[in-house]
Tab-separated table of C-alpha atoms in Angstrom:
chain	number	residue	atom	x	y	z
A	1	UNK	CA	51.144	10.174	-2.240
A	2	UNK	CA	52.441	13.069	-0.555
A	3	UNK	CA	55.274	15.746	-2.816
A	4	UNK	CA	57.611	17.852	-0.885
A	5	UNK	CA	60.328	20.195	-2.132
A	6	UNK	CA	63.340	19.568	0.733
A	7	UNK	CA	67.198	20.403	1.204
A	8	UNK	CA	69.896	18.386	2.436
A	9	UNK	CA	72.796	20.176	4.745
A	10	UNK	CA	74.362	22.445	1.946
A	11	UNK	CA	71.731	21.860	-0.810
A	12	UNK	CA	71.483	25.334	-2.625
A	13	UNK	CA	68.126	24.414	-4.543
A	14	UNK	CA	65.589	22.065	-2.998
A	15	UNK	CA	64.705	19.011	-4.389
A	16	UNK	CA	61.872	16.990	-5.053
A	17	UNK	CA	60.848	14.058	-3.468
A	18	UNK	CA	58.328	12.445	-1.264
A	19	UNK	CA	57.123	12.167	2.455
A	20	UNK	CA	56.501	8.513	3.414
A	21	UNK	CA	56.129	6.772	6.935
A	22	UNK	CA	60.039	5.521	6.478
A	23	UNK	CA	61.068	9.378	5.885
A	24	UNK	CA	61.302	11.679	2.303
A	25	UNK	CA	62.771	9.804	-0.563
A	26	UNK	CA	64.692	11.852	-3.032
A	27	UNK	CA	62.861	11.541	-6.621
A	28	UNK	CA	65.468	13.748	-8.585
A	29	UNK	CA	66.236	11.101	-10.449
A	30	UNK	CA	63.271	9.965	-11.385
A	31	UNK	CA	61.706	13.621	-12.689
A	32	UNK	CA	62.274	15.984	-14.905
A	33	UNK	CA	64.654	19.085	-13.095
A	34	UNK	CA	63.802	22.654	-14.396
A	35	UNK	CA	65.600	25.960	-13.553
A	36	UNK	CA	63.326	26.618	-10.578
A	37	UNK	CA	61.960	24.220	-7.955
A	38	UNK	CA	58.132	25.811	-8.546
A	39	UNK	CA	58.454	24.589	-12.127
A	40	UNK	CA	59.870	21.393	-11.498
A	41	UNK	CA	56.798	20.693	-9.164
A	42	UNK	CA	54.523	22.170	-11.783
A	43	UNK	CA	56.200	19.173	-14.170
A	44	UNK	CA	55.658	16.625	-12.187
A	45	UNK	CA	51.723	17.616	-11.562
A	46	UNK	CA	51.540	18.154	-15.399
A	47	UNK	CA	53.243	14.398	-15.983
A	48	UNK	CA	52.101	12.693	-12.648
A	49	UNK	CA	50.196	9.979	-14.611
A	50	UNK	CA	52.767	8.394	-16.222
A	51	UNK	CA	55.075	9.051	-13.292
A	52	UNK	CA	52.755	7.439	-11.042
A	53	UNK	CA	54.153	3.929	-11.609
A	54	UNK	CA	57.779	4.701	-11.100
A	55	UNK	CA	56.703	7.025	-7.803
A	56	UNK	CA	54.525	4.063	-5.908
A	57	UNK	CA	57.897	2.108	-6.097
A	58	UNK	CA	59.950	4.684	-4.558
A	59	UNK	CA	57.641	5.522	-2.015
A	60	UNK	CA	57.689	1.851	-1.134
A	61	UNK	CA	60.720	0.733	-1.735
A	62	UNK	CA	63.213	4.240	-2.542
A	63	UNK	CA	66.230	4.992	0.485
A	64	UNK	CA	64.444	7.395	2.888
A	65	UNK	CA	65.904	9.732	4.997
A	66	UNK	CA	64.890	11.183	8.328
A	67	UNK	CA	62.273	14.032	8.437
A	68	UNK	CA	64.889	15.616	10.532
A	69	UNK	CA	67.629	15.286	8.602
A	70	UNK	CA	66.194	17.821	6.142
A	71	UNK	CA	65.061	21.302	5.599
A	72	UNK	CA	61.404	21.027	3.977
A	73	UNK	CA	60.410	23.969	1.994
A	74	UNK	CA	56.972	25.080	0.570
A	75	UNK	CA	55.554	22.486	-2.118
A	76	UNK	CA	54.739	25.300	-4.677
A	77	UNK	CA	57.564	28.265	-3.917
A	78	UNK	CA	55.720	30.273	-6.449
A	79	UNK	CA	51.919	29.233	-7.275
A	80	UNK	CA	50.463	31.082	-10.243
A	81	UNK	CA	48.006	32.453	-8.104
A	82	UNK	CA	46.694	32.171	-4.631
A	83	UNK	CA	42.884	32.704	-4.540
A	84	UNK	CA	41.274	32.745	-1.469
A	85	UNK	CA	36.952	32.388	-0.485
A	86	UNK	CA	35.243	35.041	2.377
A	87	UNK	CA	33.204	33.569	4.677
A	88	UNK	CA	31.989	30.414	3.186
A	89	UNK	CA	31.805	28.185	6.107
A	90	UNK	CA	29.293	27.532	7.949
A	91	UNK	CA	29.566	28.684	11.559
A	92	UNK	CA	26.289	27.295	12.968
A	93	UNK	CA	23.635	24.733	11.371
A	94	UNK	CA	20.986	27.352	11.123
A	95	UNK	CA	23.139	30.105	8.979
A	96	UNK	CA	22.287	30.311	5.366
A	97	UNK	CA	25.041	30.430	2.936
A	98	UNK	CA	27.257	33.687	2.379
A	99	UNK	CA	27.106	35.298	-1.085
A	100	UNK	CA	30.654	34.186	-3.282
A	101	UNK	CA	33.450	36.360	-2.547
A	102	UNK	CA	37.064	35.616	-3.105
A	103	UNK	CA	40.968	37.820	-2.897
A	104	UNK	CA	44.021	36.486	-4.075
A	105	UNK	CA	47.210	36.899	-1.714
A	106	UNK	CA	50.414	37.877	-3.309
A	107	UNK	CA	52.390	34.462	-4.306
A	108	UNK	CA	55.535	36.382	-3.226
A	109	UNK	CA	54.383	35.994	-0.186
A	110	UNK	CA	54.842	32.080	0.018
A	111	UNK	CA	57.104	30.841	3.116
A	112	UNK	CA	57.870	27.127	4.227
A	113	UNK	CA	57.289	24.938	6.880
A	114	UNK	CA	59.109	25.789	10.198
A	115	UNK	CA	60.013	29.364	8.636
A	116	UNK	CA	58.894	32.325	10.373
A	117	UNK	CA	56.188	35.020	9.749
A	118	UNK	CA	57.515	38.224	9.684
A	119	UNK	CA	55.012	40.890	10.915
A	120	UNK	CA	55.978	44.702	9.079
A	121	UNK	CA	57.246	47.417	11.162
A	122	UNK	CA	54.143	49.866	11.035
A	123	UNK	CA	52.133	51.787	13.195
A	124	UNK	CA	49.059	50.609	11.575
A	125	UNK	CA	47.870	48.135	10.839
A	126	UNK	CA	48.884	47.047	14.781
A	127	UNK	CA	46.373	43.709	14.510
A	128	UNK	CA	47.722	40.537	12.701
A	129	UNK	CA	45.283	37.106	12.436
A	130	UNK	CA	46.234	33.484	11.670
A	131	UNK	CA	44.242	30.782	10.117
A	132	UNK	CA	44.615	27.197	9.118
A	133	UNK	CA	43.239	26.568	5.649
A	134	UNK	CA	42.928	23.556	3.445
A	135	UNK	CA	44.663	24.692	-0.057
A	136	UNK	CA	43.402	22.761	-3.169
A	137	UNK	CA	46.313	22.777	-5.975
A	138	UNK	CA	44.765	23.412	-9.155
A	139	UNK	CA	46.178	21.673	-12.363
A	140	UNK	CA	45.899	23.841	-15.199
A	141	UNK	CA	44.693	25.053	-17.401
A	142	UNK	CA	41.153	24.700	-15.511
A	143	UNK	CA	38.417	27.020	-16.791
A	144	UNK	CA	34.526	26.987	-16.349
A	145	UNK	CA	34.826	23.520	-14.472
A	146	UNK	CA	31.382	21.732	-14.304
A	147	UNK	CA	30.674	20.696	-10.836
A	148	UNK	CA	30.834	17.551	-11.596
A	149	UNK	CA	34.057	17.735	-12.906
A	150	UNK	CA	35.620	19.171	-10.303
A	151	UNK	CA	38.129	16.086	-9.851
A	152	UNK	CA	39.627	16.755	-13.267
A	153	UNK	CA	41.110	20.299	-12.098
A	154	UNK	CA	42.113	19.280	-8.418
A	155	UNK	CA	45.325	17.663	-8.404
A	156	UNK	CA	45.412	17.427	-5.004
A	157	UNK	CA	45.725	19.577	-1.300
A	158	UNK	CA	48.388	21.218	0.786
A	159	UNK	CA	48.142	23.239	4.142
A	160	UNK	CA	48.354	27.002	3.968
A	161	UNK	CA	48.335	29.370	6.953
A	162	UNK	CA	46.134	32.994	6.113
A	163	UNK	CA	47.607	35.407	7.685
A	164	UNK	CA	46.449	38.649	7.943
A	165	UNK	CA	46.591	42.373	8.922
A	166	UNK	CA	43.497	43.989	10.606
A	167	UNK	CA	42.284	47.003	10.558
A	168	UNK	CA	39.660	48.672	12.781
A	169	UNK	CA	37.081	45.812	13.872
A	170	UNK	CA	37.649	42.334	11.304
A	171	UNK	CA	38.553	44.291	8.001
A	172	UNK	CA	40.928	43.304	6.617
A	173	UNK	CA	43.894	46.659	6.405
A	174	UNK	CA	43.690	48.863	4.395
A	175	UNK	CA	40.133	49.721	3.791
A	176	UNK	CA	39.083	45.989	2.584
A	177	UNK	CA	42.177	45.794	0.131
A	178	UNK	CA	44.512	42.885	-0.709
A	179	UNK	CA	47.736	44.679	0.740
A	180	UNK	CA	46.721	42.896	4.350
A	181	UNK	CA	46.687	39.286	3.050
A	182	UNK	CA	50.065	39.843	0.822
A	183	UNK	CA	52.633	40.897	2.751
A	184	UNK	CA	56.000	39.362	2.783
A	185	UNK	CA	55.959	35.447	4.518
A	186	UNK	CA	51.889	36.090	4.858
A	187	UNK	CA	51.381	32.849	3.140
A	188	UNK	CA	52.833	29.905	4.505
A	189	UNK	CA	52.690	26.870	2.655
A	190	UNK	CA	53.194	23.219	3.042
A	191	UNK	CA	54.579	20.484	4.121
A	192	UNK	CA	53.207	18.679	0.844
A	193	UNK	CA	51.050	18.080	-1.476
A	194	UNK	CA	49.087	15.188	-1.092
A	195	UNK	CA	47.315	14.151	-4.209
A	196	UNK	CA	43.368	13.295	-4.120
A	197	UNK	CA	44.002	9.398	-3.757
A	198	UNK	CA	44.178	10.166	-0.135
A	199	UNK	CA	41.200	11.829	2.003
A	200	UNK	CA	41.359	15.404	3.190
A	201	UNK	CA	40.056	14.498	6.005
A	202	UNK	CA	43.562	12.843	7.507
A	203	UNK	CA	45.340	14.828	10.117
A	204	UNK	CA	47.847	17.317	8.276
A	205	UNK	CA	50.674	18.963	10.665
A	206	UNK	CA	52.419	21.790	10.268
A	207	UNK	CA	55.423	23.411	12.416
A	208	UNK	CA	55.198	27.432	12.278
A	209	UNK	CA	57.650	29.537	14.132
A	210	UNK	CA	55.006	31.556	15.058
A	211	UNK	CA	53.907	35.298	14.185
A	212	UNK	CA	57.360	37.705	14.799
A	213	UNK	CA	57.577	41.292	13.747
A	214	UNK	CA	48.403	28.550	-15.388
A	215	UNK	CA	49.379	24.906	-13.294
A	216	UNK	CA	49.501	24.721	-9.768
A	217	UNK	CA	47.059	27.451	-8.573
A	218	UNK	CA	45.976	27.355	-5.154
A	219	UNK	CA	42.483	27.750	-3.961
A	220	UNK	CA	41.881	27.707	-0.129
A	221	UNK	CA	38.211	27.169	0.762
A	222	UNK	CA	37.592	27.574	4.388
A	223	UNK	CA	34.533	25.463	4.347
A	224	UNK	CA	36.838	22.551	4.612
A	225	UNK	CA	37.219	22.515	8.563
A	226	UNK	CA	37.971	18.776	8.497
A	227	UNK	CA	41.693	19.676	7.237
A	228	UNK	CA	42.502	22.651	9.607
A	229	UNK	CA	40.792	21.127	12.967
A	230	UNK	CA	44.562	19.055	13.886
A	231	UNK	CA	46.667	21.599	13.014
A	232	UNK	CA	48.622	23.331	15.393
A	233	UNK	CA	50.558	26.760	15.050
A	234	UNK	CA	52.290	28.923	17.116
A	235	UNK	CA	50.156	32.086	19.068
A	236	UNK	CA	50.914	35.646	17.686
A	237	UNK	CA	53.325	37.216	19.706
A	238	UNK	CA	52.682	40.546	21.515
């Protein structure tokens, strides 16, 4: 099942729903509507189970409208936090694991699908970097998680774009800090949430504009390549 947060032509709050092969299906009805869209999406994580019955038949069987027809916006406007791993892929078979090491971006810096990055107007940092990530939403409260509990605090995955500001070589500006990953639109997010009874290995899309001048935590581990290899994003402009 895939959760979206959309607007309609003249909408001035998006609404929830979801994105199905026939289009996204308005679920305000069907949900409980709180005084911001991040914590009606936080609701419906927190009460998905016994929404789940109720959601399968609109997804099959609710009035869709065209992808097109709407303005999608990011899944989780707001996430509680945004924590992020360094370096633990795997670039090559023969490389041993990296030492744990994690920065959180700032959730203000949460944009949408098809909205644009917005590079600042500074001398320095003059180097900006895009990558695709696969974001696991966290369903809270999740603390000291056994391994093999790990399904119990995943709710599910979203797409989320790391972009950052260089400094001299790789580092991240300034001197290693988080002010490079956490500028505003630095995080875009989206076009859904799709909730673990699908595979992250499916193709996920996402449609960037390119790079111009407690519940619902994300967590984007890069070692996930299987999400990010089918994505496409615009080139940073010069």
């Amino acid at each position: 099942m895939k959760l979206v947060l959309f607007e309609n032509p003249g909408d001035k709050e998006p609404r929830p729903g979801l994105l199905t092969e026939r289009g996204i299906v308005d679920i305000g009805g069907y949900v409980a509507q709180s005084y911001t869209p991040q914590l009606t999406m936080q609701g419906i994580i927190d009460d998905f189970e016994r929404l789940r019955p109720v959601l399968e038949q609109q997804q099959a069987r609710g009035e869709a409208k065209p992808v097109d027809s709407v303005r999608l916006r990011p899944p989780l406007p707001r996430p509680g936090k945004i924590l992020c791993c360094i370096g633990n892929y795997w670039e090559h078979a023969q490389r041993e694991p990296r030492p744990l090491n994690m920065f959180m971006k700032n959730p203000e810096a949460v944009v949408g699908p098809g909205d644009t990055i917005r590079l600042p107007k500074l001398t320095e940092p003059w180097i900006f970097m895009h990558e695709a990530e696969l974001a696991l939403v966290i369903k809270g409260p999740a603390k000291e998680v056994r391994r093999e509990d790990w399904r119990k605090a995943i709710f599910g995955y979203t797409g989320l774009i790391d972009v950052t500001a260089r400094g001299e070589g790789r580092r991240t500006w300034k001197a290693g800090s988080w002010l490079g990953k956490s500028f505003d639109t630095f995080a875009p997010i989206g076009p859904c949430i799709t909730t673990l009874t699908r595979s992250p290995t499916r193709t996920m899309w996402w449609s960037a504009s390119g790079m111009t001048g407690n519940c619902a935590t994300i967590t984007a581990p890069t070692t996930w390549s299987t999400g990010c290899r089918n994505w496409s994003s615009s080139p940073p402009r010069s």
